[in-house]
Amino acid sequence: MRGAPTWERIYAVVRRVPRGRVATYGQVALLAGLANGARQAGYALHALPPHSAVPWHRVLGASGRISLREPAGRVTQQLLLEGEGVRFDAAGRVDLRRFGWRRGGAPPRLARGSRRRHIA
DNA sequence: CCACTGACGAGTG
DNA sequence: GCACTCGCCAGTG
């Protein structure tokens, strides 16, 4: 992986994102070894063929928003995610606190004293 | 080698 | 929270 092309490393990381969870471009880039390569992650996925085994739809922008330029692609991505149980709010955003991929598995527990606000 | 591009992200107002 | 600007850096021509 070390000498592998940049895109391959990006794809390798994306393949690790579990079903029903989403990662951000920056997160993917970082895990691939590119400290400031969020754009490269996006560019790599953009170059991906339509029927790739790479779960490209599980990658969103840091704000939980779909970053695709083309409307058709955005619809496809949202449909694929909803098919895995990921919910979008009225503004078309995903709550990363709930569906964000936590590498390491340990869900970030709410800080003591924080207000738990009617979750779903 | 240089210029331009872009599925980004953090900072600022 | 939204709109803008600026920094990033691999790919492409």
CSV table of C-alpha atoms (C1' of nucleotides) in Angstrom, one decimal:
chain,number,residue,atom,x,y,z
A,1,MET,CA,0.0,0.0,0.0
A,2,ARG,CA,2.9,2.2,0.8
A,3,GLY,CA,4.1,2.4,-2.8
A,4,ALA,CA,0.7,2.1,-4.2
A,5,PRO,CA,-0.8,4.9,-6.3
A,6,THR,CA,-2.5,7.6,-4.2
A,7,TRP,CA,-6.0,6.6,-5.5
A,8,GLU,CA,-5.5,3.0,-4.7
A,9,ARG,CA,-4.8,3.9,-1.1
A,10,ILE,CA,-7.9,6.1,-1.1
A,11,TYR,CA,-10.0,3.2,-2.4
A,12,ALA,CA,-8.5,0.8,0.1
A,13,VAL,CA,-9.7,3.0,3.0
A,14,VAL,CA,-13.1,3.5,1.5
A,15,ARG,CA,-13.5,-0.2,1.2
A,16,ARG,CA,-13.2,-0.4,5.0
A,17,VAL,CA,-16.2,1.8,5.7
A,18,PRO,CA,-18.9,-0.5,7.0
A,19,ARG,CA,-22.4,-0.6,5.6
A,20,GLY,CA,-24.8,1.8,7.2
A,21,ARG,CA,-22.0,4.2,8.1
A,22,VAL,CA,-20.4,7.2,6.4
A,23,ALA,CA,-16.9,8.7,6.4
A,24,THR,CA,-15.8,12.2,5.3
A,25,TYR,CA,-13.3,13.0,2.6
A,26,GLY,CA,-10.9,14.4,5.0
A,27,GLN,CA,-11.1,11.3,7.2
A,28,VAL,CA,-10.5,9.0,4.3
A,29,ALA,CA,-7.6,11.1,3.1
A,30,LEU,CA,-6.0,11.1,6.5
A,31,LEU,CA,-6.3,7.3,6.9
A,32,ALA,CA,-4.8,7.0,3.4
A,33,GLY,CA,-1.8,8.9,4.5
A,34,LEU,CA,-2.6,12.3,3.0
A,35,ALA,CA,-2.8,14.9,5.8
A,36,ASN,CA,-4.5,17.5,3.6
A,37,GLY,CA,-5.8,15.5,0.8
A,38,ALA,CA,-9.5,15.8,1.2
A,39,ARG,CA,-9.8,17.1,-2.3
A,40,GLN,CA,-7.7,14.2,-3.6
A,41,ALA,CA,-10.0,11.8,-2.0
A,42,GLY,CA,-12.9,13.4,-3.7
A,43,TYR,CA,-11.0,13.5,-7.0
A,44,ALA,CA,-10.2,9.8,-6.7
A,45,LEU,CA,-13.8,8.8,-6.1
A,46,HIS,CA,-14.8,11.0,-9.0
A,47,ALA,CA,-12.6,9.0,-11.3
A,48,LEU,CA,-14.1,5.7,-10.1
A,49,PRO,CA,-16.0,3.6,-12.6
A,50,PRO,CA,-19.8,3.5,-12.1
A,51,HIS,CA,-20.0,-0.2,-11.1
A,52,SER,CA,-17.0,-0.3,-8.8
A,53,ALA,CA,-16.8,-2.5,-5.8
A,54,VAL,CA,-15.7,0.5,-3.8
A,55,PRO,CA,-18.5,1.8,-1.6
A,56,TRP,CA,-18.0,5.4,-2.8
A,57,HIS,CA,-21.5,6.4,-1.7
A,58,ARG,CA,-20.4,6.1,2.0
A,59,VAL,CA,-18.2,9.2,1.7
A,60,LEU,CA,-19.6,12.7,2.4
A,61,GLY,CA,-18.3,16.1,3.0
A,62,ALA,CA,-17.3,17.2,6.6
A,63,SER,CA,-20.7,18.8,7.1
A,64,GLY,CA,-22.5,15.6,6.4
A,65,ARG,CA,-23.6,16.9,3.0
A,66,ILE,CA,-23.3,15.2,-0.4
A,67,SER,CA,-20.6,16.9,-2.4
A,68,LEU,CA,-21.4,15.5,-5.9
A,69,ARG,CA,-21.8,18.2,-8.6
A,70,GLU,CA,-24.2,16.3,-10.8
A,71,PRO,CA,-27.8,16.1,-9.5
A,72,ALA,CA,-28.2,12.6,-10.8
A,73,GLY,CA,-25.3,11.3,-8.9
A,74,ARG,CA,-26.5,13.0,-5.7
A,75,VAL,CA,-29.8,11.2,-5.9
A,76,THR,CA,-28.1,7.9,-6.5
A,77,GLN,CA,-25.8,8.4,-3.5
A,78,GLN,CA,-28.7,9.3,-1.2
A,79,LEU,CA,-30.7,6.4,-2.3
A,80,LEU,CA,-27.9,4.0,-1.8
A,81,LEU,CA,-27.3,5.3,1.7
A,82,GLU,CA,-31.0,5.3,2.7
A,83,GLY,CA,-31.0,1.7,1.5
A,84,GLU,CA,-28.5,1.0,4.2
A,85,GLY,CA,-30.4,2.8,6.9
A,86,VAL,CA,-28.7,6.1,6.8
A,87,ARG,CA,-31.1,9.0,7.4
A,88,PHE,CA,-31.0,12.4,5.7
A,89,ASP,CA,-32.7,15.4,7.3
A,90,ALA,CA,-34.9,17.9,5.4
A,91,ALA,CA,-31.8,19.9,4.4
A,92,GLY,CA,-30.3,16.8,2.8
A,93,ARG,CA,-27.7,16.3,5.5
A,94,VAL,CA,-26.6,13.2,7.5
A,95,ASP,CA,-25.9,13.5,11.2
A,96,LEU,CA,-22.3,12.4,11.5
A,97,ARG,CA,-22.7,11.9,15.2
A,98,ARG,CA,-25.0,9.1,14.5
A,99,PHE,CA,-23.9,7.6,11.2
A,100,GLY,CA,-20.2,8.7,11.1
A,101,TRP,CA,-17.7,5.9,10.8
A,102,ARG,CA,-15.8,5.6,14.1
A,103,ARG,CA,-12.6,3.8,13.4
A,104,GLY,CA,-11.9,1.9,16.5
A,105,GLY,CA,-15.4,1.2,17.2
A,106,ALA,CA,-15.8,3.1,20.5
A,107,PRO,CA,-18.8,5.3,20.1
A,108,PRO,CA,-18.1,8.8,21.5
A,109,ARG,CA,-20.2,8.9,24.6
A,110,LEU,CA,-21.9,12.1,25.4
A,111,ALA,CA,-20.0,14.4,27.7
A,112,ARG,CA,-21.2,14.2,31.2
A,113,GLY,CA,-23.9,16.7,31.8
A,114,SER,CA,-24.5,17.3,28.1
A,115,ARG,CA,-28.2,17.6,27.2
A,116,ARG,CA,-29.6,14.6,25.5
A,117,ARG,CA,-32.1,15.9,23.2
A,118,HIS,CA,-34.8,13.6,21.9
A,119,ILE,CA,-32.9,11.5,19.5
A,120,ALA,CA,-35.2,10.0,17.0
B,1,DC,C1',8.4,22.3,-15.8
B,2,DC,C1',4.2,25.4,-15.5
B,3,DA,C1',-0.8,26.4,-15.3
B,4,DC,C1',-5.1,25.0,-14.2
B,5,DT,C1',-8.6,22.0,-12.0
B,6,DG,C1',-11.4,20.1,-8.3
B,7,DA,C1',-17.0,14.5,-5.1
B,8,DC,C1',-12.6,19.4,0.3
B,9,DG,C1',-12.0,21.9,4.7
B,10,DA,C1',-11.0,25.4,8.1
B,11,DG,C1',-11.4,30.2,9.1
B,12,DT,C1',-13.8,34.6,8.9
B,13,DG,C1',-17.7,37.9,8.8
C,1,DG,C1',-26.0,28.7,10.1
C,2,DC,C1',-24.7,30.6,5.4
C,3,DA,C1',-21.6,32.8,1.9
C,4,DC,C1',-16.8,33.7,0.8
C,5,DT,C1',-11.9,33.3,0.7
C,6,DC,C1',-7.8,30.8,1.0
C,7,DG,C1',-4.7,26.8,1.4
C,8,DC,C1',-4.0,22.0,-0.1
C,9,DC,C1',-1.9,18.8,-3.6
C,10,DA,C1',-2.4,14.8,-7.1
C,11,DG,C1',-3.7,14.6,-11.9
C,12,DT,C1',-3.9,16.3,-16.4
C,13,DG,C1',-2.4,18.7,-20.7
